[in-house]
Amino acid sequence: MAYSKVTLTIFVFSCAFLLTTGLKNAVINLDETNWTDMLNGEWMVEFYAPWCPACKALESVWKDFGTWSEDLSIKVAKVDVTVSPGLSGRFMVTALPTIFHVLNGEFRQYKGSRDKDTFISFIEDKKWKLVEPVPSWKSPASIQMSIVSGFFRLSQILRQIHTQLMEDFGLPTWGSYLIFAVGTIFLGALLGFLLVCCIDLIYPPKTTGKVNDIKSKVDKKADKNSGDELADEDIKDDLIDDQEKDENNSQSDSEVKEKAGSNPNSPVVKKRKPRKE
């Protein structure tokens, strides 16, 4: 009877110890649905991939570091970029593993040694103050990075469709690429058409110039009998004046030639007409 009580007591304490250890070892998993939780409080977040050798080497260290989260008054989390590709685009993760320190929506990338003591010192000694925060235009919470995140998610969807076309439907690689090319051309043409329609709605073409031209033509036709006669008379007067000028010029040239013929040594000099003032 006493033996059973001792066994029961040991069992209870063992369960309590394992439960406490398990809770302390728990590292929060973040994804597309709950990543905004890191905007409140202080966090250390690791971006990893299951196939990454460096991430596998850091896994045990990161779990061990997670046991210190309560003592450091922080939260330790991790993000699988293969499950949440949008977050890799939002945080511009270009290498794995990548670690971020987050304090109330202010992001800093950790670039120190990847061991537990260095992580603890980074938080306890507030060494994160020596690291420049991510600029506002690159902040993962900004609108532009949300757009980038959408493109990353779209690329992941297209990759899955490409894999499905080859594996489930047996299409060759070039066949899948051809389908994507035709779809891209069609989508580009559709977006271009919509863009032109939006521009026409915002900035409609001006028609006042054409209307004025039509009105002027109508006015000319209406005044044809009166206006054209006056214009014809002016043209006739100008022609007559030009003919008289040509005759006078020809007469003066002939007189000059006759004078030059009487005196062969004298040069031919043409008189310059006086300018009309």
mmCIF file of C-alpha atoms in Angstrom:
data_model
loop_
_atom_site.group_PDB
_atom_site.id
_atom_site.type_symbol
_atom_site.label_atom_id
_atom_site.label_comp_id
_atom_site.label_asym_id
_atom_site.label_seq_id
_atom_site.Cartn_x
_atom_site.Cartn_y
_atom_site.Cartn_z
ATOM 1 C CA MET A 1 0.000 0.000 0.000
ATOM 2 C CA ALA A 2 2.811 2.366 0.903
ATOM 3 C CA TYR A 3 4.622 1.352 -2.266
ATOM 4 C CA SER A 4 1.646 2.276 -4.417
ATOM 5 C CA LYS A 5 1.383 5.713 -2.775
ATOM 6 C CA VAL A 6 5.045 6.395 -3.451
ATOM 7 C CA THR A 7 4.631 5.291 -7.056
ATOM 8 C CA LEU A 8 1.583 7.495 -7.453
ATOM 9 C CA THR A 9 3.413 10.478 -5.984
ATOM 10 C CA ILE A 10 6.372 9.992 -8.322
ATOM 11 C CA PHE A 11 4.030 9.657 -11.283
ATOM 12 C CA VAL A 12 2.194 12.887 -10.401
ATOM 13 C CA PHE A 13 5.410 14.858 -9.967
ATOM 14 C CA SER A 14 6.787 13.429 -13.199
ATOM 15 C CA CYS A 15 3.692 14.469 -15.122
ATOM 16 C CA ALA A 16 3.814 17.939 -13.608
ATOM 17 C CA PHE A 17 7.501 18.273 -14.472
ATOM 18 C CA LEU A 18 6.981 17.104 -18.042
ATOM 19 C CA LEU A 19 3.999 19.401 -18.457
ATOM 20 C CA THR A 20 5.928 22.389 -17.131
ATOM 21 C CA THR A 21 8.947 21.564 -19.266
ATOM 22 C CA GLY A 22 6.754 21.111 -22.296
ATOM 23 C CA LEU A 23 5.117 24.472 -21.763
ATOM 24 C CA LYS A 24 8.465 26.174 -21.282
ATOM 25 C CA ASN A 25 9.855 24.469 -24.369
ATOM 26 C CA ALA A 26 6.894 25.544 -26.480
ATOM 27 C CA VAL A 27 7.951 27.829 -29.320
ATOM 28 C CA ILE A 28 5.029 29.702 -30.878
ATOM 29 C CA ASN A 29 4.282 28.814 -34.504
ATOM 30 C CA LEU A 30 3.367 31.835 -36.599
ATOM 31 C CA ASP A 31 1.834 31.807 -40.080
ATOM 32 C CA GLU A 32 -0.208 33.989 -42.429
ATOM 33 C CA THR A 33 -3.193 33.995 -40.082
ATOM 34 C CA ASN A 34 -1.595 35.020 -36.782
ATOM 35 C CA TRP A 35 1.668 36.782 -37.684
ATOM 36 C CA THR A 36 0.260 40.132 -36.504
ATOM 37 C CA ASP A 37 0.538 38.862 -32.932
ATOM 38 C CA MET A 38 4.212 39.807 -33.027
ATOM 39 C CA LEU A 39 3.297 43.489 -33.419
ATOM 40 C CA ASN A 40 2.541 43.634 -29.685
ATOM 41 C CA GLY A 41 5.264 43.077 -27.107
ATOM 42 C CA GLU A 42 8.822 41.815 -27.567
ATOM 43 C CA TRP A 43 9.537 38.829 -29.793
ATOM 44 C CA MET A 44 12.356 36.801 -31.282
ATOM 45 C CA VAL A 45 11.197 35.158 -34.503
ATOM 46 C CA GLU A 46 13.056 32.609 -36.614
ATOM 47 C CA PHE A 47 12.278 32.041 -40.308
ATOM 48 C CA TYR A 48 13.223 28.527 -41.360
ATOM 49 C CA ALA A 49 12.535 25.728 -43.834
ATOM 50 C CA PRO A 50 12.428 22.004 -43.012
ATOM 51 C CA TRP A 51 14.886 21.160 -45.822
ATOM 52 C CA CYS A 52 17.492 23.751 -44.695
ATOM 53 C CA PRO A 53 20.563 22.128 -43.016
ATOM 54 C CA ALA A 54 21.430 25.280 -41.043
ATOM 55 C CA CYS A 55 17.844 25.463 -39.793
ATOM 56 C CA LYS A 56 18.020 21.853 -38.606
ATOM 57 C CA ALA A 57 21.230 22.639 -36.726
ATOM 58 C CA LEU A 58 19.566 25.611 -35.033
ATOM 59 C CA GLU A 59 16.375 23.737 -34.112
ATOM 60 C CA SER A 60 17.536 22.348 -30.744
ATOM 61 C CA VAL A 61 19.225 25.638 -29.782
ATOM 62 C CA TRP A 62 16.077 27.568 -30.608
ATOM 63 C CA LYS A 63 13.941 25.248 -28.511
ATOM 64 C CA ASP A 64 16.348 25.628 -25.627
ATOM 65 C CA PHE A 65 16.242 29.385 -26.015
ATOM 66 C CA GLY A 66 12.451 29.198 -25.917
ATOM 67 C CA THR A 67 12.630 27.890 -22.331
ATOM 68 C CA TRP A 68 13.975 31.304 -21.322
ATOM 69 C CA SER A 69 11.092 33.238 -22.807
ATOM 70 C CA GLU A 70 9.306 33.705 -19.477
ATOM 71 C CA ASP A 71 12.487 34.687 -17.650
ATOM 72 C CA LEU A 72 13.313 37.252 -20.355
ATOM 73 C CA SER A 73 9.698 38.458 -20.610
ATOM 74 C CA ILE A 74 9.664 37.869 -24.355
ATOM 75 C CA LYS A 75 8.011 35.481 -26.789
ATOM 76 C CA VAL A 76 9.983 33.111 -28.998
ATOM 77 C CA ALA A 77 8.419 32.059 -32.300
ATOM 78 C CA LYS A 78 9.233 30.465 -35.632
ATOM 79 C CA VAL A 79 7.830 30.692 -39.170
ATOM 80 C CA ASP A 80 7.970 27.921 -41.763
ATOM 81 C CA VAL A 81 8.458 29.749 -45.076
ATOM 82 C CA THR A 82 7.331 26.702 -47.060
ATOM 83 C CA VAL A 83 3.941 26.916 -45.369
ATOM 84 C CA SER A 84 3.766 30.738 -45.286
ATOM 85 C CA PRO A 85 5.560 32.030 -48.425
ATOM 86 C CA GLY A 86 3.774 35.371 -48.074
ATOM 87 C CA LEU A 87 5.647 36.063 -44.841
ATOM 88 C CA SER A 88 8.997 35.390 -46.495
ATOM 89 C CA GLY A 89 8.102 38.090 -49.012
ATOM 90 C CA ARG A 90 6.736 40.434 -46.381
ATOM 91 C CA PHE A 91 9.975 40.191 -44.356
ATOM 92 C CA MET A 92 12.203 39.948 -47.475
ATOM 93 C CA VAL A 93 13.822 36.743 -46.251
ATOM 94 C CA THR A 94 16.695 35.971 -48.644
ATOM 95 C CA ALA A 95 18.665 33.522 -46.474
ATOM 96 C CA LEU A 96 17.741 30.777 -44.024
ATOM 97 C CA PRO A 97 17.583 30.812 -41.106
ATOM 98 C CA THR A 98 16.751 34.503 -40.615
ATOM 99 C CA ILE A 99 15.999 35.877 -37.144
ATOM 100 C CA PHE A 100 14.139 39.081 -36.331
ATOM 101 C CA HIS A 101 13.814 40.950 -33.052
ATOM 102 C CA VAL A 102 10.441 42.684 -32.833
ATOM 103 C CA LEU A 103 9.464 45.266 -30.234
ATOM 104 C CA ASN A 104 5.976 46.775 -30.519
ATOM 105 C CA GLY A 105 6.001 46.709 -34.301
ATOM 106 C CA GLU A 106 9.638 47.821 -34.691
ATOM 107 C CA PHE A 107 11.706 45.231 -36.579
ATOM 108 C CA ARG A 108 15.436 44.529 -36.363
ATOM 109 C CA GLN A 109 17.289 41.705 -38.034
ATOM 110 C CA TYR A 110 19.508 39.669 -35.717
ATOM 111 C CA LYS A 111 22.934 38.913 -37.224
ATOM 112 C CA GLY A 112 24.883 37.624 -34.192
ATOM 113 C CA SER A 113 26.025 34.165 -33.224
ATOM 114 C CA ARG A 114 23.397 31.430 -33.176
ATOM 115 C CA ASP A 115 23.783 30.048 -29.687
ATOM 116 C CA LYS A 116 21.584 30.266 -26.596
ATOM 117 C CA ASP A 117 23.911 32.442 -24.498
ATOM 118 C CA THR A 118 24.256 35.031 -27.255
ATOM 119 C CA PHE A 119 20.492 35.121 -27.736
ATOM 120 C CA ILE A 120 19.975 35.654 -23.998
ATOM 121 C CA SER A 121 22.639 38.370 -23.830
ATOM 122 C CA PHE A 122 21.058 40.088 -26.860
ATOM 123 C CA ILE A 123 17.823 40.465 -24.869
ATOM 124 C CA GLU A 124 19.120 40.959 -21.325
ATOM 125 C CA ASP A 125 21.761 43.546 -22.236
ATOM 126 C CA LYS A 126 19.439 45.157 -24.798
ATOM 127 C CA LYS A 127 22.039 44.846 -27.531
ATOM 128 C CA TRP A 128 19.218 45.170 -30.029
ATOM 129 C CA LYS A 129 19.457 48.942 -29.480
ATOM 130 C CA LEU A 130 22.747 48.865 -31.395
ATOM 131 C CA VAL A 131 20.999 47.437 -34.461
ATOM 132 C CA GLU A 132 19.370 49.791 -36.959
ATOM 133 C CA PRO A 133 15.623 49.110 -37.259
ATOM 134 C CA VAL A 134 14.081 48.231 -40.580
ATOM 135 C CA PRO A 135 13.085 51.492 -42.366
ATOM 136 C CA SER A 136 9.408 52.336 -42.499
ATOM 137 C CA TRP A 137 9.129 51.814 -46.264
ATOM 138 C CA LYS A 138 10.395 48.228 -45.797
ATOM 139 C CA SER A 139 8.405 47.539 -42.660
ATOM 140 C CA PRO A 140 6.564 44.195 -42.891
ATOM 141 C CA ALA A 141 3.423 45.928 -41.633
ATOM 142 C CA SER A 142 3.445 48.530 -44.466
ATOM 143 C CA ILE A 143 1.073 48.522 -47.450
ATOM 144 C CA GLN A 144 3.813 48.024 -50.040
ATOM 145 C CA MET A 145 5.188 44.968 -48.266
ATOM 146 C CA SER A 146 1.655 43.589 -48.096
ATOM 147 C CA ILE A 147 1.569 43.845 -51.894
ATOM 148 C CA VAL A 148 4.913 42.043 -52.113
ATOM 149 C CA SER A 149 3.507 39.376 -49.812
ATOM 150 C CA GLY A 150 0.589 38.911 -52.201
ATOM 151 C CA PHE A 151 2.973 38.369 -55.129
ATOM 152 C CA PHE A 152 4.869 35.733 -53.145
ATOM 153 C CA ARG A 153 1.639 33.910 -52.365
ATOM 154 C CA LEU A 154 0.650 34.095 -56.032
ATOM 155 C CA SER A 155 3.998 32.608 -57.079
ATOM 156 C CA GLN A 156 3.472 29.730 -54.667
ATOM 157 C CA ILE A 157 0.004 29.075 -56.103
ATOM 158 C CA LEU A 158 1.380 29.108 -59.648
ATOM 159 C CA ARG A 159 4.109 26.685 -58.633
ATOM 160 C CA GLN A 160 1.531 24.313 -57.204
ATOM 161 C CA ILE A 161 -0.529 24.523 -60.402
ATOM 162 C CA HIS A 162 2.608 23.832 -62.456
ATOM 163 C CA THR A 163 3.375 20.751 -60.346
ATOM 164 C CA GLN A 164 -0.203 19.545 -60.579
ATOM 165 C CA LEU A 165 -0.283 19.907 -64.369
ATOM 166 C CA MET A 166 2.828 17.772 -64.726
ATOM 167 C CA GLU A 167 2.066 15.135 -62.081
ATOM 168 C CA ASP A 168 -1.714 14.721 -62.317
ATOM 169 C CA PHE A 169 -2.277 15.470 -66.007
ATOM 170 C CA GLY A 170 1.055 14.230 -67.349
ATOM 171 C CA LEU A 171 1.888 17.413 -69.266
ATOM 172 C CA PRO A 172 5.523 17.991 -70.229
ATOM 173 C CA THR A 173 7.355 20.963 -68.801
ATOM 174 C CA TRP A 174 7.125 22.953 -72.039
ATOM 175 C CA GLY A 175 3.360 22.300 -72.190
ATOM 176 C CA SER A 176 2.867 23.764 -68.724
ATOM 177 C CA TYR A 177 5.021 26.771 -69.628
ATOM 178 C CA LEU A 178 3.007 27.265 -72.829
ATOM 179 C CA ILE A 179 -0.252 27.371 -70.864
ATOM 180 C CA PHE A 180 1.212 29.941 -68.474
ATOM 181 C CA ALA A 181 2.510 32.032 -71.407
ATOM 182 C CA VAL A 182 -0.895 32.115 -73.138
ATOM 183 C CA GLY A 183 -2.589 32.951 -69.843
ATOM 184 C CA THR A 184 -0.091 35.751 -69.173
ATOM 185 C CA ILE A 185 -0.649 37.288 -72.625
ATOM 186 C CA PHE A 186 -4.432 37.113 -72.253
ATOM 187 C CA LEU A 187 -4.329 38.581 -68.757
ATOM 188 C CA GLY A 188 -1.967 41.367 -69.886
ATOM 189 C CA ALA A 189 -4.281 42.283 -72.772
ATOM 190 C CA LEU A 190 -7.290 42.331 -70.455
ATOM 191 C CA LEU A 191 -5.520 44.518 -67.897
ATOM 192 C CA GLY A 192 -4.344 46.871 -70.668
ATOM 193 C CA PHE A 193 -7.913 47.218 -71.962
ATOM 194 C CA LEU A 194 -9.208 47.968 -68.469
ATOM 195 C CA LEU A 195 -6.430 50.512 -67.947
ATOM 196 C CA VAL A 196 -7.292 52.335 -71.179
ATOM 197 C CA CYS A 197 -10.965 52.413 -70.192
ATOM 198 C CA CYS A 198 -10.099 53.859 -66.787
ATOM 199 C CA ILE A 199 -7.893 56.532 -68.370
ATOM 200 C CA ASP A 200 -10.694 57.500 -70.794
ATOM 201 C CA LEU A 201 -13.102 57.803 -67.883
ATOM 202 C CA ILE A 202 -10.743 59.931 -65.819
ATOM 203 C CA TYR A 203 -9.357 62.014 -68.716
ATOM 204 C CA PRO A 204 -11.984 62.017 -71.512
ATOM 205 C CA PRO A 205 -10.759 63.120 -74.968
ATOM 206 C CA LYS A 206 -11.352 66.797 -75.845
ATOM 207 C CA THR A 207 -13.819 67.390 -78.739
ATOM 208 C CA THR A 208 -14.052 71.194 -78.635
ATOM 209 C CA GLY A 209 -11.398 71.623 -81.335
ATOM 210 C CA LYS A 210 -13.253 69.440 -83.814
ATOM 211 C CA VAL A 211 -16.534 71.221 -83.093
ATOM 212 C CA ASN A 212 -14.922 74.608 -83.737
ATOM 213 C CA ASP A 213 -13.497 73.391 -87.060
ATOM 214 C CA ILE A 214 -16.920 72.167 -88.169
ATOM 215 C CA LYS A 215 -18.499 75.486 -87.167
ATOM 216 C CA SER A 216 -15.880 77.455 -89.101
ATOM 217 C CA LYS A 217 -16.485 75.367 -92.219
ATOM 218 C CA VAL A 218 -20.218 75.925 -91.936
ATOM 219 C CA ASP A 219 -19.682 79.674 -91.531
ATOM 220 C CA LYS A 220 -17.468 79.770 -94.618
ATOM 221 C CA LYS A 221 -20.081 78.008 -96.700
ATOM 222 C CA ALA A 222 -22.775 80.387 -95.448
ATOM 223 C CA ASP A 223 -20.679 83.443 -96.353
ATOM 224 C CA LYS A 224 -19.502 82.029 -99.674
ATOM 225 C CA ASN A 225 -21.357 84.527 -101.860
ATOM 226 C CA SER A 226 -20.174 87.582 -99.969
ATOM 227 C CA GLY A 227 -16.766 86.700 -98.572
ATOM 228 C CA ASP A 228 -15.405 84.832 -101.597
ATOM 229 C CA GLU A 229 -16.211 87.658 -104.010
ATOM 230 C CA LEU A 230 -14.254 90.127 -101.927
ATOM 231 C CA ALA A 231 -11.342 87.720 -101.712
ATOM 232 C CA ASP A 232 -11.380 87.172 -105.504
ATOM 233 C CA GLU A 233 -11.312 90.920 -106.147
ATOM 234 C CA ASP A 234 -8.319 91.291 -103.827
ATOM 235 C CA ILE A 235 -6.490 88.499 -105.661
ATOM 236 C CA LYS A 236 -7.202 90.077 -109.054
ATOM 237 C CA ASP A 237 -5.880 93.446 -107.880
ATOM 238 C CA ASP A 238 -2.710 91.789 -106.637
ATOM 239 C CA LEU A 239 -2.208 90.019 -109.989
ATOM 240 C CA ILE A 240 -2.591 93.262 -111.898
ATOM 241 C CA ASP A 241 -0.060 95.005 -109.675
ATOM 242 C CA ASP A 242 2.405 92.143 -110.163
ATOM 243 C CA GLN A 243 2.039 92.313 -113.951
ATOM 244 C CA GLU A 244 2.699 96.064 -113.991
ATOM 245 C CA LYS A 245 5.799 95.580 -111.830
ATOM 246 C CA ASP A 246 7.133 92.883 -114.181
ATOM 247 C CA GLU A 247 6.617 95.131 -117.213
ATOM 248 C CA ASN A 248 8.443 98.045 -115.593
ATOM 249 C CA ASN A 249 11.307 95.760 -114.596
ATOM 250 C CA SER A 250 11.634 94.381 -118.134
ATOM 251 C CA GLN A 251 11.695 97.910 -119.601
ATOM 252 C CA SER A 252 14.394 99.068 -117.202
ATOM 253 C CA ASP A 253 16.510 95.984 -118.019
ATOM 254 C CA SER A 254 16.266 96.647 -121.761
ATOM 255 C CA GLU A 255 17.322 100.287 -121.283
ATOM 256 C CA VAL A 256 20.346 99.221 -119.293
ATOM 257 C CA LYS A 257 21.350 96.721 -121.987
ATOM 258 C CA GLU A 258 21.067 99.382 -124.735
ATOM 259 C CA LYS A 259 23.315 101.736 -122.789
ATOM 260 C CA ALA A 260 25.812 98.973 -122.256
ATOM 261 C CA GLY A 261 25.782 98.186 -125.995
ATOM 262 C CA SER A 262 26.700 101.747 -126.905
ATOM 263 C CA ASN A 263 29.684 101.646 -124.538
ATOM 264 C CA PRO A 264 31.140 98.123 -124.410
ATOM 265 C CA ASN A 265 33.690 99.028 -121.715
ATOM 266 C CA SER A 266 31.095 100.226 -119.254
ATOM 267 C CA PRO A 267 29.836 97.588 -116.841
ATOM 268 C CA VAL A 268 26.221 96.724 -116.668
ATOM 269 C CA VAL A 269 24.774 98.293 -113.590
ATOM 270 C CA LYS A 270 21.291 97.572 -112.465
ATOM 271 C CA LYS A 271 19.492 100.186 -110.542
ATOM 272 C CA ARG A 272 18.173 99.044 -107.236
ATOM 273 C CA LYS A 273 14.570 99.775 -106.576
ATOM 274 C CA PRO A 274 13.790 102.101 -103.783
ATOM 275 C CA ARG A 275 12.201 100.368 -100.844
ATOM 276 C CA LYS A 276 8.642 101.113 -100.031
ATOM 277 C CA GLU A 277 8.225 102.705 -96.670
#
